Tab-separated table of C-alpha atoms in Angstrom:
chain	number	residue	atom	x	y	z
A	245	MET	CA	0.000	0.000	0.000
A	246	VAL	CA	1.366	3.421	-1.000
A	247	ILE	CA	0.470	6.411	1.157
A	248	LEU	CA	0.636	9.695	-0.720
A	249	MET	CA	1.463	12.762	1.345
A	250	ASN	CA	-0.077	16.119	0.444
A	251	VAL	CA	2.998	18.208	-0.334
A	252	TYR	CA	0.749	21.240	-0.839
A	253	LYS	CA	-0.745	21.185	2.650
A	254	ASN	CA	-0.374	24.452	4.538
A	255	GLU	CA	0.101	24.076	8.294
A	256	ASN	CA	-1.085	26.512	10.916
A	257	ILE	CA	1.989	28.282	12.269
A	258	ASP	CA	0.776	27.817	15.840
A	259	ASN	CA	0.714	24.041	15.379
A	260	ILE	CA	4.338	24.081	14.233
A	261	LEU	CA	5.575	26.385	16.988
A	262	ASN	CA	3.575	24.905	19.860
A	263	SER	CA	5.247	21.543	19.293
A	264	ASN	CA	8.799	22.954	19.250
A	265	THR	CA	10.392	24.533	22.319
A	266	TYR	CA	13.390	25.821	20.380
A	267	PRO	CA	13.238	26.522	16.631
A	268	GLY	CA	15.855	29.239	17.303
A	269	ARG	CA	15.505	32.151	14.911
A	270	GLY	CA	12.812	32.054	12.246
A	271	ILE	CA	11.836	33.775	8.997
A	272	ILE	CA	8.372	33.698	7.422
A	273	ILE	CA	7.623	35.072	3.949
A	274	GLY	CA	4.414	34.705	1.974
A	275	LYS	CA	1.268	36.341	0.636
A	276	SER	CA	-1.963	37.142	2.437
A	277	PRO	CA	-5.071	35.087	1.548
A	278	ASP	CA	-6.742	38.100	-0.094
A	279	GLY	CA	-3.653	38.684	-2.248
A	280	LYS	CA	-3.254	42.264	-1.064
A	281	PHE	CA	-0.163	41.956	1.135
A	282	ALA	CA	3.353	40.587	1.134
A	283	VAL	CA	3.790	39.031	4.567
A	284	THR	CA	7.094	38.893	6.442
A	285	ALA	CA	7.965	37.910	9.995
A	286	TYR	CA	11.180	37.409	11.916
A	287	PHE	CA	11.614	36.177	15.480
A	288	ILE	CA	14.535	35.387	17.773
A	289	MET	CA	14.832	33.042	20.723
A	290	GLY	CA	17.642	32.354	23.148
A	291	ARG	CA	18.827	29.877	25.774
A	292	SER	CA	21.856	31.706	27.201
A	293	ASP	CA	21.856	35.016	29.094
A	294	ASN	CA	23.871	36.577	26.259
A	295	SER	CA	21.303	35.486	23.660
A	296	ARG	CA	18.325	36.572	25.735
A	297	ASN	CA	19.747	40.023	26.410
A	298	ARG	CA	18.312	41.539	23.218
A	299	ILE	CA	15.564	43.804	21.905
A	300	PHE	CA	14.391	44.885	18.442
A	301	SER	CA	14.336	48.569	17.505
A	302	GLN	CA	12.855	50.021	14.307
A	303	ASN	CA	14.424	53.005	12.547
A	304	GLY	CA	12.549	53.940	9.379
A	305	ASP	CA	12.257	50.837	7.194
A	306	ASP	CA	15.095	49.044	8.977
A	307	VAL	CA	15.160	46.998	12.171
A	308	THR	CA	18.222	46.518	14.372
A	309	ILE	CA	18.854	44.278	17.372
A	310	TYR	CA	20.426	45.877	20.437
A	311	PRO	CA	21.351	44.612	23.909
A	312	PHE	CA	18.619	45.140	26.490
A	313	ASP	CA	21.283	45.581	29.169
A	314	TYR	CA	24.701	46.601	27.782
A	315	SER	CA	26.411	45.737	31.068
A	316	LYS	CA	25.580	42.065	30.547
A	317	VAL	CA	26.910	41.723	26.993
A	318	GLU	CA	29.412	38.860	26.697
A	319	ASP	CA	29.916	38.542	22.923
A	320	PRO	CA	28.195	41.148	20.722
A	321	SER	CA	29.381	39.714	17.402
A	322	LEU	CA	26.508	37.257	16.910
A	323	ILE	CA	23.683	39.047	18.713
A	324	ILE	CA	23.837	42.643	17.415
A	325	TYR	CA	22.845	43.081	13.761
A	326	SER	CA	20.100	44.453	11.504
A	327	PRO	CA	17.713	41.650	10.523
A	328	ILE	CA	15.581	43.908	8.284
A	329	ARG	CA	16.870	46.296	5.598
A	330	THR	CA	15.490	47.639	2.314
A	331	VAL	CA	17.285	48.463	-0.940
A	332	ASN	CA	16.336	48.742	-4.634
A	333	ASN	CA	12.690	47.673	-4.188
A	334	CYS	CA	13.857	44.712	-2.126
A	335	LEU	CA	13.195	43.767	1.475
A	336	ILE	CA	15.980	41.759	3.132
A	337	VAL	CA	15.439	39.679	6.253
A	338	THR	CA	18.144	37.530	7.859
A	339	ASN	CA	19.343	36.141	11.169
A	340	GLY	CA	22.746	37.821	11.152
A	341	ASP	CA	25.071	40.467	9.750
A	342	GLN	CA	24.758	38.868	6.300
A	343	THR	CA	21.913	41.399	5.956
A	344	ASP	CA	24.594	44.013	5.367
A	345	THR	CA	26.461	41.764	2.921
A	346	ILE	CA	23.303	41.295	0.851
A	347	PHE	CA	22.539	45.017	1.047
A	348	ASP	CA	26.031	45.908	-0.218
A	349	PHE	CA	25.918	43.393	-3.084
A	350	LEU	CA	22.463	44.491	-4.244
A	351	SER	CA	23.561	48.136	-4.070
A	352	ALA	CA	26.452	47.218	-6.392
A	353	GLY	CA	24.129	45.529	-8.903
A	354	LYS	CA	24.940	41.983	-7.804
A	355	THR	CA	22.623	39.227	-6.594
A	356	PHE	CA	21.321	37.675	-3.401
A	357	GLU	CA	23.104	34.424	-4.258
A	358	GLU	CA	26.414	36.135	-5.022
A	359	ALA	CA	26.320	37.842	-1.641
A	360	LEU	CA	25.720	34.611	0.242
A	361	GLU	CA	28.522	32.802	-1.598
A	362	THR	CA	30.856	34.987	0.477
A	363	ARG	CA	29.324	33.914	3.811
A	364	GLU	CA	28.918	30.705	5.788
A	365	PHE	CA	27.328	29.383	8.987
A	366	GLU	CA	28.097	31.005	12.338
A	367	PRO	CA	31.348	29.974	14.090
A	368	ASP	CA	29.602	28.918	17.304
A	369	SER	CA	30.920	25.364	17.671
A	370	PRO	CA	29.481	22.815	18.344
A	371	ASN	CA	26.141	24.176	17.066
A	372	PHE	CA	27.434	25.898	13.902
A	373	THR	CA	24.176	27.840	13.722
A	374	PRO	CA	22.954	28.183	10.120
A	375	ARG	CA	22.609	31.582	8.526
A	376	ILE	CA	19.063	31.908	7.211
A	377	SER	CA	18.110	34.704	4.834
A	378	GLY	CA	15.159	35.872	2.793
A	379	ILE	CA	14.523	38.510	0.167
A	380	LEU	CA	11.364	39.949	-1.354
A	381	ASN	CA	11.670	41.565	-4.799
A	382	PHE	CA	8.804	43.996	-5.486
A	383	SER	CA	7.682	44.856	-9.040
A	384	ASP	CA	4.431	45.672	-10.869
A	385	ASN	CA	2.268	45.553	-7.733
A	386	ASP	CA	3.464	42.069	-6.883
A	387	PHE	CA	6.617	40.321	-5.694
A	388	THR	CA	8.699	37.178	-5.774
A	389	TYR	CA	10.804	35.863	-2.922
A	390	LYS	CA	13.735	33.658	-2.073
A	391	MET	CA	14.958	31.920	1.055
A	392	SER	CA	18.444	30.662	1.823
A	393	ILE	CA	20.197	28.577	4.421
A	394	LEU	CA	23.958	28.255	4.863
A	395	LYS	CA	24.852	25.333	7.104
A	396	SER	CA	27.740	23.170	8.121
A	397	ALA	CA	28.428	20.127	5.976
A	398	ASP	CA	29.468	18.076	9.021
A	399	SER	CA	29.814	18.105	12.806
A	400	ASP	CA	33.319	19.589	12.544
A	401	GLY	CA	32.331	22.695	10.579
A	402	SER	CA	34.816	21.740	7.858
A	403	ALA	CA	32.728	23.012	4.911
A	404	CYS	CA	29.599	25.034	4.147
A	405	ASN	CA	26.572	23.844	2.183
A	406	ARG	CA	24.396	26.552	0.593
A	407	TYR	CA	20.736	26.122	-0.378
A	408	THR	CA	18.444	28.679	-2.045
A	409	PHE	CA	14.683	28.312	-2.572
A	410	SER	CA	12.845	30.562	-5.053
A	411	TYR	CA	9.101	31.184	-4.874
A	412	SER	CA	6.282	32.760	-6.814
A	413	PRO	CA	3.753	33.943	-4.221
A	414	VAL	CA	0.449	32.135	-3.801
A	415	ASN	CA	-2.475	33.678	-1.951
A	416	GLY	CA	-2.675	32.391	1.607
A	417	VAL	CA	0.645	30.543	1.476
A	418	GLY	CA	3.820	31.335	3.389
A	419	HIS	CA	7.142	29.585	3.883
A	420	PHE	CA	8.848	29.222	7.239
A	421	ILE	CA	12.547	28.518	7.737
A	422	HIS	CA	14.269	28.373	11.108
A	423	THR	CA	17.768	27.716	12.375
A	424	TYR	CA	17.137	24.533	14.369
A	425	ASN	CA	14.909	21.497	14.038
A	426	CYS	CA	14.380	21.435	17.805
A	427	ASP	CA	16.193	21.811	21.113
A	428	GLY	CA	19.262	19.701	21.866
A	429	ASN	CA	22.931	19.757	22.745
A	430	PRO	CA	24.369	20.400	20.255
A	431	ILE	CA	21.249	21.889	18.698
A	432	PRO	CA	20.227	20.020	15.511
A	433	THR	CA	20.361	22.160	12.378
A	434	PHE	CA	17.222	22.789	10.311
A	435	THR	CA	16.810	20.227	7.532
A	436	GLY	CA	14.657	19.989	4.413
A	437	GLU	CA	12.713	22.663	2.576
A	438	PRO	CA	11.070	25.655	4.261
A	439	GLU	CA	7.742	24.613	5.763
A	440	ARG	CA	4.480	25.647	4.070
A	441	ILE	CA	2.199	27.617	6.379
A	442	LYS	CA	-1.082	29.502	6.276
A	443	THR	CA	-0.848	33.284	6.304
A	444	SER	CA	-3.431	35.861	7.378
A	445	ASP	CA	-5.062	39.038	6.078
A	446	ASN	CA	-4.815	40.593	9.542
A	447	ILE	CA	-1.390	41.624	10.832
A	448	ASP	CA	-2.492	41.830	14.467
A	449	GLU	CA	-3.997	38.354	14.358
A	450	PHE	CA	-0.910	36.926	12.658
A	451	THR	CA	1.472	38.638	15.088
A	452	LYS	CA	-0.454	37.427	18.127
A	453	THR	CA	-0.613	33.866	16.812
A	454	ILE	CA	3.141	33.697	16.301
A	455	TRP	CA	4.073	35.378	19.592
A	456	ASP	CA	1.653	33.359	21.704
A	457	SER	CA	2.882	30.114	20.099
A	458	LEU	CA	6.575	30.664	20.796
A	459	ASN	CA	7.977	28.981	23.896
A	460	GLU	CA	7.495	31.397	26.794
A	461	GLN	CA	10.899	30.763	28.359
A	462	ASN	CA	12.945	31.060	25.167
A	463	LYS	CA	11.168	33.702	23.057
A	464	ILE	CA	12.751	37.163	22.931
A	465	SER	CA	11.467	39.385	20.109
A	466	LEU	CA	9.201	39.332	17.047
A	467	TYR	CA	8.820	41.669	14.083
A	468	VAL	CA	6.043	41.416	11.482
A	469	ARG	CA	5.601	43.520	8.343
A	470	PHE	CA	2.717	43.544	5.860
A	471	VAL	CA	3.428	45.440	2.609
A	472	GLU	CA	0.360	46.510	0.627
A	473	LEU	CA	1.187	45.529	-2.947
A	474	ALA	CA	-0.997	48.150	-4.642
A	475	THR	CA	0.484	51.100	-2.742
A	476	GLY	CA	3.729	49.964	-1.089
A	477	LYS	CA	2.414	51.110	2.282
A	478	THR	CA	3.573	49.058	5.257
A	479	GLN	CA	2.055	47.876	8.495
A	480	ASN	CA	4.587	46.938	11.164
A	481	ARG	CA	4.305	45.199	14.509
A	482	LEU	CA	7.180	44.783	16.976
A	483	ILE	CA	7.146	42.863	20.256
A	484	ASN	CA	10.000	42.687	22.763
A	485	LYS	CA	9.757	40.402	25.761
A	486	TYR	CA	12.033	42.799	27.617
A	487	ASN	CA	10.443	46.220	27.260
A	488	THR	CA	12.814	49.201	27.502
A	489	GLU	CA	10.007	51.202	29.132
A	490	ALA	CA	9.359	48.613	31.831
């Protein structure tokens, strides 16, 4: 007997997140069910004090991660970066300072893939955290998008494997890529293709669903952006577990 799996099934994002205490950092890109919005989300989680000591801050169209308490910073190199930047009708979202590499390459007329050929996974042995990246290219009141993961080829970090996934947007469909399959020691790297998920027409509903579904102990910050394709206008939602005004 052959059992055929529905490869076009779209999961609810809360079902995916509720069953995983530590997906790490995650990127979602897709299109709203009504076809009016490009949907993007980025979240971070952390297990160590250094990783948890972070907040998101928005400045114009860009988002940067800063320490919540500068006196507690142990190693800023992997926790302080801009996950969201815009350039040349493109929206870049990544889990590290490769955002700036992509920005610089696109500014020079080069490509997303060319930029990531110069980068590799993070040097945080034994986890060798993957670098995940996404890009939305806007044109003619619509967009296309790509996702990438750079990960170690083995447990020694001896080589880097690079994977890029290209998508034409479909109403109501998003793709979700995250750094880790689940919690562990070392933490197992994400495997396979980005997961298909259901999106939403309502940014507040979508933001709440993601935030409420992330593990309470490990979640840190979430940023969601809806871009109206007809006008280019944006809706933005930002949540920090550690509020600077608290």
